[in-house]
Amino acid sequence: MKRRTLAVPYVLWLAAFVVAPVILIVIYAFTSRSGGFTTENFSAMGKYVSVFARSFALALISTAVCLALGYPLAYVLAREPARRQRIMLMLLMLPMWMNFLLRTYAWMSILENTGLISRLLGFFGLGPLRVINTPAAVVIGMVYNFLPFMALPVYSVIVKIDRSLIEAAQDLGGSPRTVFLRVTLPLSLPGVLSGVTMVFVPAVSTFVISQLLGGGKYLLLGDLIEMQFLGQAYNPHLGSAIALVMMVVVMIFMFFMNKFGEGEDKAVII
Amino acid sequence: MTGKKGAGGRFYTYLVMLFLYAPIFILIVFSFNEANSRTRWTGFTLKWYGELLADRGIMSSFYTTISVSALSAAIATAAGTLASVGLFNMRRRWRAPILSVNNIPLINADIITGVAMCLLFVSLGSVLKFRLGFGTLLIAHITFNIPYVVLSVMPKLRQLDENLVDAAQDLGCTWFRAFRKVIMPEIMPGIVNGAMIAFTMSIDDFVISYFTAGSGVMTLSMKVFSMTRKRVSPKINALSSLMFAAVLFLLLAINIRELSQEERRKKGTKPRKTR
Amino acid sequence: MSKELIRLANCTMAFDGEVVLNNIELSINDKEFLTLLGPSGCGKTTTLRIIGGFQRPTSGDVFFDGARINDIPPHRRNVNTVFQKYALFTHLDVFENVAFGLRMQKPAIGKAELVSRVLEMLEIVSLRGFERRETASLSGGQQQRVAIARALVLRPKVLLLDEPLGALDLRLRKDMQNELKRIQQAMDITFVYVTHDQEEALAMSDSVVVMDGGEILQIGTPEDIYNEPENAFVADFIGESNIVDGVMTADGSVEIFGRRFACLDGGFAPNEPVDVVIRPEDIDIVALGDGMLTGTVTNVTFKGVHYDIIVDFKGFKWLIQTTDLSPVGARIGIKIDPDGIHIMKKSRYSGLFGDYSSYSAEYDEISDAAAVPAGTAQEADS
């Protein structure tokens, strides 16, 4: 049948622009500037251990905060009347549609030393509070940008949970607390897992947020990679090696995540 | 659920909404601020909007963004739809691995997709004698957009009655005619949805553009990034306000359209057991 | 006898080496209502799809009106199909669904004729006034009729129907059976009907083709199939049957459980082992002493018109339908008239069917449920 051949151009495209670039990353990671095979790029990474640690730490904190804020939000939303759900969802997505750079930029002016938070606190005789250019500012930026990525998948799973399951649990004598812990929470886990990946991956790899809100003082993995490709430290071989390591770590992370929520489709909604 | 609990939940959602919208609101307010300050209010003005529109750098980056988004969304939608139909007709043992590859750009961190393509374009460019620019930017955008189209068209194909094409052929269509007359209209919501996601992803993208556009071309995101590194100007506030207004308007329009469609559908619908 | 319209000659169909249709021979006459009957996976839908042109047999030929049509695509066959889940075009309203095929015709049909043909067709399926309705807003039975109108408007010589009533509830199904028969007679064309529901097949068909495992087991009128089943499978699939081992002692005499019974069949080798079919309604309950066999009642179910009782004969359980109540535990005698006994040759189905040892009141539902996952056999080639 001819219909299958409709996919051939796309398969070629995937090979050229998705598979080939990833292979190039691997090749670059294992070669030196002169072109020979080397593992130097990986041993050179030793001095960046602190960057890895900081990136993962900040990404994990942000993911945790997103989960803590996003899960209750999703839970509350899923129980609202349909019309209200619709409006709230739209409001949740609206900032996502605005440019990512502009969203981050918005926080610059709020967190500045002379910014609104500082001045508000000053008004009450507190502060001055230094937030900008601290890890806290980076976390705030991440949470602000990625919170919908957590709330939406969780919401889309909770909203699909059959009401009669909850009612059955209540009928069988479950208190609201037990019903939540034993029924709702386990059933919403696939949404949580997909939310966690959707927040963690961009958080661990960002360089925009750290540069805008961290003032470039707290180097993250993203910054490190960016520097190797477009920055002063131009060394695409080292950059590829770092990217490769990050990719592998993220893959392992996601593998365990998927293992955890086996059999469930990704609850991605956009 | 008791009223009290419901009220608590609502209060919480309002707090989150405040967190989400306060920064945007402040941004908008200060776009009308007289002084070149992002924190101290000195008086109302529209001059930043004027300056924004007069800024050639910003305006050209705006055009670049719009054209790369529109072009890549259009191409990705056409290619993604055809690819979906092809993939759908494939056997599972071929389809599954291809779909996994299709998901790579979605799963990978943007920066990895960005640097990987950057490497490819630089290497190819040194052989084929081309430089990074609008062309490479467009290819990159198409590449990360097609997966979204495939992901929104495939489920629609899966939902189709498996005999639909047979039925159209049975009634006298050739396969291609059946595709145009029956499949296309039936999966249109998926295609439109895919196109919209692709367009917004392109507009929103910074990281991948940053690595694939080269030095000569700038998208709006890239322009904002470079501006925030230097002296910040309230022109960015004005730009944000305009973007926000545009997105708000678009979303409202889409939602109102969907709502009215739903109402219309409801009118002609009797309760049915199966769906 | 009317003339032959369609013939499948030595048709075999295999998907990925798996044979789903094994060398079948089938001839369909003009203007007849023919039903392909069998459990899911028996090859009935594949047979239909070969006639419709959606599948090309791996080997063998398909003839239509004497001409070989293996290579003719569906859109150039004078055959139309009503699909299992209707396959209505949800983006078009009722009128446009029915008009779809007419609009595809070359040379193009004039607007006036198109409108009149669509309306005429909607009249036939009693859907006048529904022209501008969305298909999604119709009930299952109405959608069904749109699908029929859409196929019939092209005036095909043959209408293929793939389990068209499967998605309807019982009541509607009965109504639609009559409706379909009426439409077939009104249009005066051939219907080829696929179903796993034996009642449906008996009620509507001129001929029934019983299939299993990709083979045709028996072709005949509903009466033939019911009264003279070819083997244990057919006997069990059509109606209820007690099937027991017997030995033909002579023409007109069969030995069951060591006792001789008179029957009407003959032509077997001396002392040939056979399968004996006794329909539950052909067994009479008589006083203990008058019985040809005696057994114990183990189960009684009230069915309205009659009782279903299960009687244990030396460990072999029979189903008997009777209007006389015999309580559980009662010893009873039975009598079977010669015309109540049907003798079949041994086949690969011998010993598999016709025992009610595992009888439960839900046996109907169980056999229906077993037929539900239809279409899985086609999965492989998509």
Short mmCIF file of C-alpha atoms in Angstrom, two decimals, chain B:
data_model
loop_
_atom_site.label_atom_id
_atom_site.label_comp_id
_atom_site.label_asym_id
_atom_site.label_seq_id
_atom_site.Cartn_x
_atom_site.Cartn_y
_atom_site.Cartn_z
CA MET B 1 -17.56 18.89 49.79
CA THR B 2 -18.44 21.50 52.36
CA GLY B 3 -18.72 25.14 51.46
CA LYS B 4 -15.91 26.05 53.79
CA LYS B 5 -13.46 23.69 52.15
CA GLY B 6 -14.50 24.92 48.71
CA ALA B 7 -13.88 28.47 49.80
CA GLY B 8 -10.43 27.54 51.07
CA GLY B 9 -9.62 25.93 47.75
CA ARG B 10 -10.78 28.97 45.85
CA PHE B 11 -8.76 31.29 48.05
CA TYR B 12 -5.74 29.18 47.24
CA THR B 13 -6.35 29.36 43.50
CA TYR B 14 -6.67 33.13 43.77
CA LEU B 15 -3.32 33.28 45.54
CA VAL B 16 -1.70 31.26 42.77
CA MET B 17 -3.29 33.45 40.14
CA LEU B 18 -1.97 36.49 41.99
CA PHE B 19 1.49 34.95 41.88
CA LEU B 20 1.12 34.33 38.16
CA TYR B 21 -0.34 37.67 37.18
CA ALA B 22 1.18 40.19 39.58
CA PRO B 23 4.48 40.34 37.69
CA ILE B 24 2.70 40.76 34.39
CA PHE B 25 0.44 43.41 35.81
CA ILE B 26 3.39 45.36 37.20
CA LEU B 27 5.15 45.01 33.86
CA ILE B 28 2.16 46.51 32.10
CA VAL B 29 1.72 49.32 34.61
CA PHE B 30 5.30 50.39 34.24
CA SER B 31 5.07 50.41 30.49
CA PHE B 32 3.12 53.63 31.00
CA ASN B 33 5.65 55.09 33.40
CA GLU B 34 7.20 58.44 32.51
CA ALA B 35 10.62 57.76 34.02
CA ASN B 36 13.14 55.26 32.82
CA SER B 37 12.58 53.20 35.96
CA ARG B 38 11.00 49.85 36.55
CA THR B 39 10.09 50.61 40.13
CA ARG B 40 9.40 54.30 40.74
CA TRP B 41 6.18 55.73 39.31
CA THR B 42 6.56 59.25 38.03
CA GLY B 43 3.69 59.80 35.65
CA PHE B 44 1.68 58.45 32.74
CA THR B 45 3.07 58.32 29.23
CA LEU B 46 2.73 56.42 25.99
CA LYS B 47 6.16 57.38 24.76
CA TRP B 48 7.66 53.90 25.26
CA TYR B 49 5.14 52.48 22.86
CA GLY B 50 6.15 55.08 20.33
CA GLU B 51 9.80 54.35 20.86
CA LEU B 52 9.14 50.64 20.60
CA LEU B 53 7.50 51.00 17.23
CA ALA B 54 10.33 53.25 16.07
CA ASP B 55 13.02 50.80 17.18
CA ARG B 56 14.18 49.13 14.00
CA GLY B 57 16.04 46.37 15.79
CA ILE B 58 13.02 45.33 17.79
CA MET B 59 10.64 45.61 14.88
CA SER B 60 12.81 43.55 12.56
CA SER B 61 13.21 40.87 15.22
CA PHE B 62 9.46 40.94 15.58
CA TYR B 63 9.01 40.33 11.87
CA THR B 64 11.59 37.55 11.99
CA THR B 65 9.70 35.87 14.81
CA ILE B 66 6.35 36.16 13.07
CA SER B 67 7.65 34.92 9.74
CA VAL B 68 9.66 32.02 11.13
CA SER B 69 6.72 31.01 13.34
CA ALA B 70 4.13 31.23 10.58
CA LEU B 71 6.31 29.51 8.00
CA SER B 72 7.51 26.75 10.28
CA ALA B 73 4.01 26.16 11.65
CA ALA B 74 2.55 25.93 8.15
CA ILE B 75 5.27 23.60 6.86
CA ALA B 76 5.26 21.50 10.04
CA THR B 77 1.48 21.18 9.90
CA ALA B 78 1.46 19.94 6.33
CA ALA B 79 4.43 17.65 6.83
CA GLY B 80 3.26 16.43 10.21
CA THR B 81 -0.22 15.60 8.94
CA LEU B 82 1.10 13.59 6.01
CA ALA B 83 3.63 11.91 8.26
CA SER B 84 0.89 10.98 10.73
CA VAL B 85 -1.23 9.39 8.03
CA GLY B 86 1.79 7.48 6.77
CA LEU B 87 2.81 6.38 10.25
CA PHE B 88 -0.75 5.43 11.09
CA ASN B 89 -0.83 3.05 8.15
CA MET B 90 2.45 1.48 9.14
CA ARG B 91 2.80 -1.70 11.08
CA ARG B 92 3.37 -1.26 14.75
CA ARG B 93 6.82 -2.70 14.73
CA TRP B 94 7.93 0.13 12.45
CA ARG B 95 5.71 2.80 13.84
CA ALA B 96 6.76 2.46 17.48
CA PRO B 97 10.47 3.22 17.03
CA ILE B 98 9.74 6.09 14.65
CA LEU B 99 7.37 7.63 17.16
CA SER B 100 10.04 7.31 19.83
CA VAL B 101 12.46 9.25 17.63
CA ASN B 102 9.65 11.71 16.98
CA ASN B 103 9.48 12.32 20.72
CA ILE B 104 13.18 13.06 21.13
CA PRO B 105 12.85 16.83 20.55
CA LEU B 106 9.95 16.91 23.01
CA ILE B 107 11.75 15.05 25.76
CA ASN B 108 15.22 16.49 25.32
CA ALA B 109 16.06 19.71 27.04
CA ASP B 110 15.84 22.61 24.57
CA ILE B 111 19.47 23.43 25.05
CA ILE B 112 20.49 19.95 23.90
CA THR B 113 18.29 20.13 20.82
CA GLY B 114 19.72 23.59 20.23
CA VAL B 115 23.41 22.75 20.51
CA ALA B 116 22.96 19.50 18.62
CA MET B 117 21.45 21.30 15.67
CA CYS B 118 24.02 24.04 16.02
CA LEU B 119 26.74 21.40 15.63
CA LEU B 120 25.00 19.92 12.62
CA PHE B 121 24.55 23.25 10.87
CA VAL B 122 28.10 24.38 11.59
CA SER B 123 29.55 21.09 10.34
CA LEU B 124 27.34 21.00 7.25
CA GLY B 125 27.95 24.71 6.70
CA SER B 126 31.69 24.25 6.59
CA VAL B 127 31.29 21.55 3.95
CA LEU B 128 28.47 23.04 1.89
CA LYS B 129 29.57 26.64 2.39
CA PHE B 130 26.62 28.18 4.14
CA ARG B 131 26.29 30.14 7.35
CA LEU B 132 23.75 29.97 10.11
CA GLY B 133 20.84 32.28 9.39
CA PHE B 134 17.16 32.39 8.66
CA GLY B 135 17.28 29.08 6.76
CA THR B 136 18.82 27.11 9.61
CA LEU B 137 16.50 28.84 12.07
CA LEU B 138 13.52 27.78 10.00
CA ILE B 139 14.72 24.17 9.72
CA ALA B 140 15.22 24.03 13.47
CA HIS B 141 11.73 25.38 14.12
CA ILE B 142 10.14 22.96 11.67
CA THR B 143 12.01 20.12 13.34
CA PHE B 144 10.79 20.85 16.84
CA ASN B 145 7.28 21.70 15.59
CA ILE B 146 6.47 18.56 13.61
CA PRO B 147 6.35 16.32 16.72
CA TYR B 148 3.62 18.51 18.20
CA VAL B 149 1.58 18.22 15.01
CA VAL B 150 2.08 14.45 14.89
CA LEU B 151 1.07 14.17 18.53
CA SER B 152 -2.14 16.08 17.99
CA VAL B 153 -3.10 14.48 14.66
CA MET B 154 -2.37 10.84 15.55
CA PRO B 155 -5.03 10.55 18.26
CA LYS B 156 -7.61 11.94 15.84
CA LEU B 157 -6.66 9.29 13.30
CA ARG B 158 -6.93 6.66 15.98
CA GLN B 159 -10.41 7.87 16.88
CA LEU B 160 -11.62 7.54 13.33
CA ASP B 161 -13.96 4.71 12.50
CA GLU B 162 -11.60 2.18 10.96
CA ASN B 163 -13.98 1.73 8.03
CA LEU B 164 -14.25 5.41 7.14
CA VAL B 165 -11.83 5.29 4.23
CA ASP B 166 -13.36 2.02 3.09
CA ALA B 167 -16.79 3.63 3.21
CA ALA B 168 -15.67 6.57 1.07
CA GLN B 169 -13.99 4.26 -1.42
CA ASP B 170 -17.07 2.08 -1.42
CA LEU B 171 -19.09 5.13 -2.41
CA GLY B 172 -16.87 5.88 -5.36
CA CYS B 173 -13.79 7.75 -4.10
CA THR B 174 -10.23 6.96 -4.99
CA TRP B 175 -7.94 6.80 -1.97
CA PHE B 176 -6.65 10.34 -2.39
CA ARG B 177 -10.15 11.67 -2.90
CA ALA B 178 -11.28 9.82 0.23
CA PHE B 179 -8.39 11.39 2.10
CA ARG B 180 -9.33 14.90 0.99
CA LYS B 181 -13.09 14.55 1.32
CA VAL B 182 -13.36 12.46 4.45
CA ILE B 183 -10.14 12.04 6.43
CA MET B 184 -9.04 15.66 6.24
CA PRO B 185 -12.34 17.12 7.48
CA GLU B 186 -12.64 14.50 10.19
CA ILE B 187 -9.16 15.12 11.62
CA MET B 188 -9.29 18.88 11.03
CA PRO B 189 -9.59 19.72 14.74
CA GLY B 190 -6.35 17.85 15.35
CA ILE B 191 -4.63 19.60 12.47
CA VAL B 192 -5.75 23.05 13.63
CA ASN B 193 -4.73 22.24 17.18
CA GLY B 194 -1.33 21.04 15.99
CA ALA B 195 -0.84 24.17 13.92
CA MET B 196 -1.68 26.38 16.87
CA ILE B 197 0.64 24.57 19.22
CA ALA B 198 3.40 24.72 16.62
CA PHE B 199 2.90 28.44 16.11
CA THR B 200 2.95 29.26 19.81
CA MET B 201 5.95 27.02 20.43
CA SER B 202 7.81 28.90 17.72
CA ILE B 203 6.83 32.28 19.11
CA ASP B 204 7.83 31.25 22.60
CA ASP B 205 11.08 29.59 21.70
CA PHE B 206 14.30 31.22 22.70
CA VAL B 207 16.89 28.55 23.41
CA ILE B 208 16.79 26.64 20.13
CA SER B 209 16.65 29.84 18.08
CA TYR B 210 19.56 31.20 20.06
CA PHE B 211 21.78 28.34 18.96
CA THR B 212 20.61 27.99 15.37
CA ALA B 213 20.01 31.52 14.09
CA GLY B 214 23.63 32.56 13.80
CA SER B 215 24.70 36.11 14.38
CA GLY B 216 22.86 37.88 11.60
CA VAL B 217 19.29 37.00 12.47
CA MET B 218 17.45 37.74 15.68
CA THR B 219 14.08 36.64 16.92
CA LEU B 220 12.15 38.70 19.41
CA SER B 221 13.20 36.43 22.28
CA MET B 222 16.82 36.81 21.30
CA LYS B 223 16.41 40.56 21.11
CA VAL B 224 14.91 40.68 24.58
CA PHE B 225 17.72 38.50 25.88
CA SER B 226 20.36 40.78 24.46
CA MET B 227 18.54 43.85 25.81
CA THR B 228 18.31 42.46 29.32
CA ARG B 229 22.04 41.96 29.30
CA LYS B 230 22.65 45.61 28.58
CA ARG B 231 20.66 48.58 29.73
CA VAL B 232 17.06 47.68 30.31
CA SER B 233 14.53 49.93 28.69
CA PRO B 234 10.80 50.31 29.42
CA LYS B 235 10.37 49.57 25.73
CA ILE B 236 10.46 45.92 26.81
CA ASN B 237 7.56 46.62 29.14
CA ALA B 238 5.62 48.12 26.28
CA LEU B 239 6.44 45.10 24.16
CA SER B 240 5.31 42.74 26.93
CA SER B 241 2.03 44.60 27.29
CA LEU B 242 1.34 44.35 23.58
CA MET B 243 2.22 40.66 23.55
CA PHE B 244 0.01 40.01 26.54
CA ALA B 245 -2.89 41.88 24.97
CA ALA B 246 -2.47 39.95 21.72
CA VAL B 247 -2.37 36.57 23.46
CA LEU B 248 -5.32 37.47 25.66
CA PHE B 249 -7.31 38.54 22.66
CA LEU B 250 -6.42 35.36 20.75
CA LEU B 251 -7.28 33.05 23.61
CA LEU B 252 -10.57 34.81 24.23
CA ALA B 253 -11.47 34.60 20.56
CA ILE B 254 -10.67 30.90 20.41
CA ASN B 255 -12.58 30.14 23.59
CA ILE B 256 -15.63 32.08 22.57
CA ARG B 257 -15.61 30.31 19.23
CA GLU B 258 -15.31 26.92 20.88
CA LEU B 259 -18.06 27.71 23.35
CA SER B 260 -20.48 28.78 20.64
CA GLN B 261 -19.62 25.65 18.64
CA GLU B 262 -20.37 23.54 21.66
CA GLU B 263 -23.70 25.23 22.24
CA ARG B 264 -24.64 24.59 18.64
CA ARG B 265 -23.66 20.96 18.91
CA LYS B 266 -25.65 20.59 22.11
CA LYS B 267 -28.78 21.88 20.42
CA GLY B 268 -28.73 19.17 17.77
CA THR B 269 -27.83 16.40 20.16
CA LYS B 270 -30.05 13.97 21.94
CA PRO B 271 -28.62 12.03 24.82
CA ARG B 272 -26.75 9.03 23.50
CA LYS B 273 -25.38 6.02 25.22
CA THR B 274 -22.29 5.53 23.19
CA ARG B 275 -19.71 7.97 22.04
#
